[in-house]
Tab-separated table of N, CA and C in Angstrom:
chain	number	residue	atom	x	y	z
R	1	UNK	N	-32.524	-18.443	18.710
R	1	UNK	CA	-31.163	-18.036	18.460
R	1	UNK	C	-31.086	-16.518	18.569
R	2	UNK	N	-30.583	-16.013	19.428
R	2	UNK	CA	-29.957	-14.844	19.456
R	2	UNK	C	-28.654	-13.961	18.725
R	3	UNK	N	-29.393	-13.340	17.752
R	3	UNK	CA	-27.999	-12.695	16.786
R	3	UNK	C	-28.344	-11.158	16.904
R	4	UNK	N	-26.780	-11.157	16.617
R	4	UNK	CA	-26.641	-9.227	17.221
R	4	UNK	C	-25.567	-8.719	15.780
R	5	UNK	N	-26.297	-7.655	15.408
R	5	UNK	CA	-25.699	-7.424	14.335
R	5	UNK	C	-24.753	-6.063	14.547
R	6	UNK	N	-23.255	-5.790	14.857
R	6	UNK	CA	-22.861	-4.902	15.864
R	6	UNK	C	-22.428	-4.069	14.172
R	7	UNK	N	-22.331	-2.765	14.312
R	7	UNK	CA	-21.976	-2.513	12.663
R	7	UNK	C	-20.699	-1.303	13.812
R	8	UNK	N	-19.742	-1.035	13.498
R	8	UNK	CA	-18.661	-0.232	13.717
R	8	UNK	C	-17.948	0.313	13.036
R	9	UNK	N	-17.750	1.755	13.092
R	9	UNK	CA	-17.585	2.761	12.142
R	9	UNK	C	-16.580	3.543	12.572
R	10	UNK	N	-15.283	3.567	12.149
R	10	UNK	CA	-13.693	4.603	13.030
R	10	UNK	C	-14.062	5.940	12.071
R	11	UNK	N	-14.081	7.089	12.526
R	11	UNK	CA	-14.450	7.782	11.745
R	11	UNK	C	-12.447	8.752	12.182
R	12	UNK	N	-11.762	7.774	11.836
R	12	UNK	CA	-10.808	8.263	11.992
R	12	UNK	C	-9.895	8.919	10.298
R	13	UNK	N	-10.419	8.195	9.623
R	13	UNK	CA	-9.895	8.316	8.286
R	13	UNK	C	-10.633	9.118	7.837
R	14	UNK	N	-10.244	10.120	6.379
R	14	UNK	CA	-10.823	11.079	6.127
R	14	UNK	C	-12.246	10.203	5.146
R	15	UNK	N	-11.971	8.989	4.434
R	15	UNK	CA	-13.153	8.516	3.646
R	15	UNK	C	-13.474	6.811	5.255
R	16	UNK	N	-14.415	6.833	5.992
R	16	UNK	CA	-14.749	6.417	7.056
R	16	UNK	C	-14.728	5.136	6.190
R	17	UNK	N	-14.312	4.032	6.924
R	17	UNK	CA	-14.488	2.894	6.777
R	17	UNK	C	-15.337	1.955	7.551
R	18	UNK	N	-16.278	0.869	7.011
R	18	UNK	CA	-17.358	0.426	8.212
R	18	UNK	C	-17.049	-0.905	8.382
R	19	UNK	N	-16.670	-1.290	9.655
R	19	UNK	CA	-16.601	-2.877	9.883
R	19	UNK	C	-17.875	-3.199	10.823
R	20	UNK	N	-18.439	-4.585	9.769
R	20	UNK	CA	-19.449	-5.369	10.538
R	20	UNK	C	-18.941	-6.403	11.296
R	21	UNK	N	-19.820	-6.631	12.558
R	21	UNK	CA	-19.574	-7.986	13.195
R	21	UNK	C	-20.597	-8.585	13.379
R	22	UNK	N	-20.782	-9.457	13.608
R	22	UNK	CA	-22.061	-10.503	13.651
R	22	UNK	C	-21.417	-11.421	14.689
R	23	UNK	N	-22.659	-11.050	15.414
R	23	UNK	CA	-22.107	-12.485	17.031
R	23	UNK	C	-23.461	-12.825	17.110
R	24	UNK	N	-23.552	-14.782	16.948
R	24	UNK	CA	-24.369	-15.233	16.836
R	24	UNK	C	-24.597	-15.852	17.813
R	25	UNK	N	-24.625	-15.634	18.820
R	25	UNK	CA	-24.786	-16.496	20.204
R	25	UNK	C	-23.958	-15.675	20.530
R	26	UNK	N	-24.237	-14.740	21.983
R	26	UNK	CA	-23.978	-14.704	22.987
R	26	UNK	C	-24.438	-14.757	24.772
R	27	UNK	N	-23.420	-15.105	25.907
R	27	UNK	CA	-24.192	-15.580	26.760
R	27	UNK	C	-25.197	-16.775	26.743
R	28	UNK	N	-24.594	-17.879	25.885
R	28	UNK	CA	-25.736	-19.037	25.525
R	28	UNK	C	-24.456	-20.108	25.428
R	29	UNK	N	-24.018	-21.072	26.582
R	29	UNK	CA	-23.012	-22.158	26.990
R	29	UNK	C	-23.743	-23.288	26.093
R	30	UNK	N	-25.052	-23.589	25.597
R	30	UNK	CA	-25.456	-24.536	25.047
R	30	UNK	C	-24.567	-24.667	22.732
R	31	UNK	N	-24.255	-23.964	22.812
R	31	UNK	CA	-23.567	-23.897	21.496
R	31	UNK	C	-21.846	-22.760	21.831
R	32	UNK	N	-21.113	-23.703	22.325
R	32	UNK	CA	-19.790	-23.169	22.205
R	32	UNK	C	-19.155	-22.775	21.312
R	33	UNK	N	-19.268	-23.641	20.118
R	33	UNK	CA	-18.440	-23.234	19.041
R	33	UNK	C	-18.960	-21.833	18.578
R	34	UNK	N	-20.133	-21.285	18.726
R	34	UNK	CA	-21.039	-19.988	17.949
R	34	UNK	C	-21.144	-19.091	19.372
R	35	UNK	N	-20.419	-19.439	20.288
R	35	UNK	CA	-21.184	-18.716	21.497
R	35	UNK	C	-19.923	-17.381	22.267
R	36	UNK	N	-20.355	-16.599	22.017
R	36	UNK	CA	-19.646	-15.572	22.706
R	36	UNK	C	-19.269	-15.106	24.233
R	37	UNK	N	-18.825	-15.583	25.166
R	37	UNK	CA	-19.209	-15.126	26.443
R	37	UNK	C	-19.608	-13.949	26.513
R	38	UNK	N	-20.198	-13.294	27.913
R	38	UNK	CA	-20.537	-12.158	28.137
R	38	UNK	C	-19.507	-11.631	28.749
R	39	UNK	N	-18.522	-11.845	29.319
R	39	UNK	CA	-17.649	-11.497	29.789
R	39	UNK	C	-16.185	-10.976	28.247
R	40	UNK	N	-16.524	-11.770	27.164
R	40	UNK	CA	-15.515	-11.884	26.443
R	40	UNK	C	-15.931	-10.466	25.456
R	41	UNK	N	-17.386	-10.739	25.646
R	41	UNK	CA	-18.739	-9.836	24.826
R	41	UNK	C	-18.379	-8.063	25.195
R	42	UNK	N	-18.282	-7.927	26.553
R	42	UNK	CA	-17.685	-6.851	27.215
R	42	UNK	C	-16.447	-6.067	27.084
R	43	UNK	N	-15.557	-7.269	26.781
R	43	UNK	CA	-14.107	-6.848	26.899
R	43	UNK	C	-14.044	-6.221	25.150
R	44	UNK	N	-14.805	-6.914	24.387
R	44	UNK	CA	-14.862	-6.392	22.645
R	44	UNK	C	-15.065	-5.208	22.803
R	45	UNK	N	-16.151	-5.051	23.663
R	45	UNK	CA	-16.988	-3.750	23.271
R	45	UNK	C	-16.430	-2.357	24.172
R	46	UNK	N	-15.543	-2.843	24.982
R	46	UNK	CA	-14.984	-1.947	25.426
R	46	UNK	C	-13.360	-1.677	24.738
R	47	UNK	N	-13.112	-2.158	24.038
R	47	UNK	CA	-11.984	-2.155	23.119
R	47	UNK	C	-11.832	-0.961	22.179
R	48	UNK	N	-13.832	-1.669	21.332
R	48	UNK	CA	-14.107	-0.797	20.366
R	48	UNK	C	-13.872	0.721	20.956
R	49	UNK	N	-15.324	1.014	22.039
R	49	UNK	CA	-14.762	2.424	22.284
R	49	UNK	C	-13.130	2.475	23.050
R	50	UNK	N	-12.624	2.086	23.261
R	50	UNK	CA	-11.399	2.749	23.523
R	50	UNK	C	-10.441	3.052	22.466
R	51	UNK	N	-11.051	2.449	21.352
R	51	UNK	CA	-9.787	2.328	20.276
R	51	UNK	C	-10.609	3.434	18.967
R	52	UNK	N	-11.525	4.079	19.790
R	52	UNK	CA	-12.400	5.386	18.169
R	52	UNK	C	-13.634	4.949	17.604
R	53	UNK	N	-13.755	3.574	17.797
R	53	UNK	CA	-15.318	3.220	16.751
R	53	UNK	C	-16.771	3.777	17.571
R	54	UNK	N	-16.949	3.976	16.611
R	54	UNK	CA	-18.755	4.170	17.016
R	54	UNK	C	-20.094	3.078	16.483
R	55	UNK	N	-20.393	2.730	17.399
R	55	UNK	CA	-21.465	1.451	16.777
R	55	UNK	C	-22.281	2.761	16.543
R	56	UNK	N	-22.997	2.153	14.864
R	56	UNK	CA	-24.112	2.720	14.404
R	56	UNK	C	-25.014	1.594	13.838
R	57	UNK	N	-26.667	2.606	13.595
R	57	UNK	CA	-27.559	1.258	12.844
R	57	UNK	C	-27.127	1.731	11.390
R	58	UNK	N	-27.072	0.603	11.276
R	58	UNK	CA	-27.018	-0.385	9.838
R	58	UNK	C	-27.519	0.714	8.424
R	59	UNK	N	-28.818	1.472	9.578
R	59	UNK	CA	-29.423	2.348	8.032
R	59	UNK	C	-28.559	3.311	7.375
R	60	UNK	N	-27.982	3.538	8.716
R	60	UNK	CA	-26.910	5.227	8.794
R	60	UNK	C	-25.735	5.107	7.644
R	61	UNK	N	-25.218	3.332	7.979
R	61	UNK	CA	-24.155	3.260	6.730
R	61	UNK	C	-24.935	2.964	5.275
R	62	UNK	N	-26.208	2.314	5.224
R	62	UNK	CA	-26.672	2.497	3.879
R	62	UNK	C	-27.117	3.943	3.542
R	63	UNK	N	-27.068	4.259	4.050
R	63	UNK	CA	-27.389	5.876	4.035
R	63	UNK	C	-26.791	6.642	3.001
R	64	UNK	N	-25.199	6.398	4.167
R	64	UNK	CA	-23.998	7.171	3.553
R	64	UNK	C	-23.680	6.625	2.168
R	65	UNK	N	-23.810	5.217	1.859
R	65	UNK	CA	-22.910	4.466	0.570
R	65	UNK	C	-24.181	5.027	-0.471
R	66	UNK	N	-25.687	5.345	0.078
R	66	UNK	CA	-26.226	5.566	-1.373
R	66	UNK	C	-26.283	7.168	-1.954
R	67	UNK	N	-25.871	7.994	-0.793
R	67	UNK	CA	-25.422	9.588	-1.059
R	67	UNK	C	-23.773	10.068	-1.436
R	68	UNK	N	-23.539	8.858	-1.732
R	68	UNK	CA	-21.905	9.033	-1.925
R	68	UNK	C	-21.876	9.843	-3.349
């Protein structure tokens, strides 16, 4: 099973807010209901950057929440 843990961060607000996504299947037609296309996979991720987010790792936001 292929899982992708996408973490996205708008650093548009003055206190940054972090949205996680979790896509558990993508590019894998054998589980539809869990399965993301790659084509659909693309169009997300080009959304994100067009719309301000920055994917970061995961540590960067535990980082920030334990120096708050």
């Amino acid at each position: 099973m292929r899982i992708i843990l996408l973490i996205a961060v708008s650093f548009t607000y003055l206190f940054a807010n972090a949205h996680i996504f979790v896509y558990h299947r993508f590019g894998d037609d054998r589980y539809p209901s869990t399965n993301t296309t790659l084509i659909e996979l693309e169009k997300q991720f080009l959304y994100f950057q067009k719309n301000g987010y920055e994917v970061v790792p995961i540590e960067k936001i535990i980082e920030k929440v334990k120096n708050k």
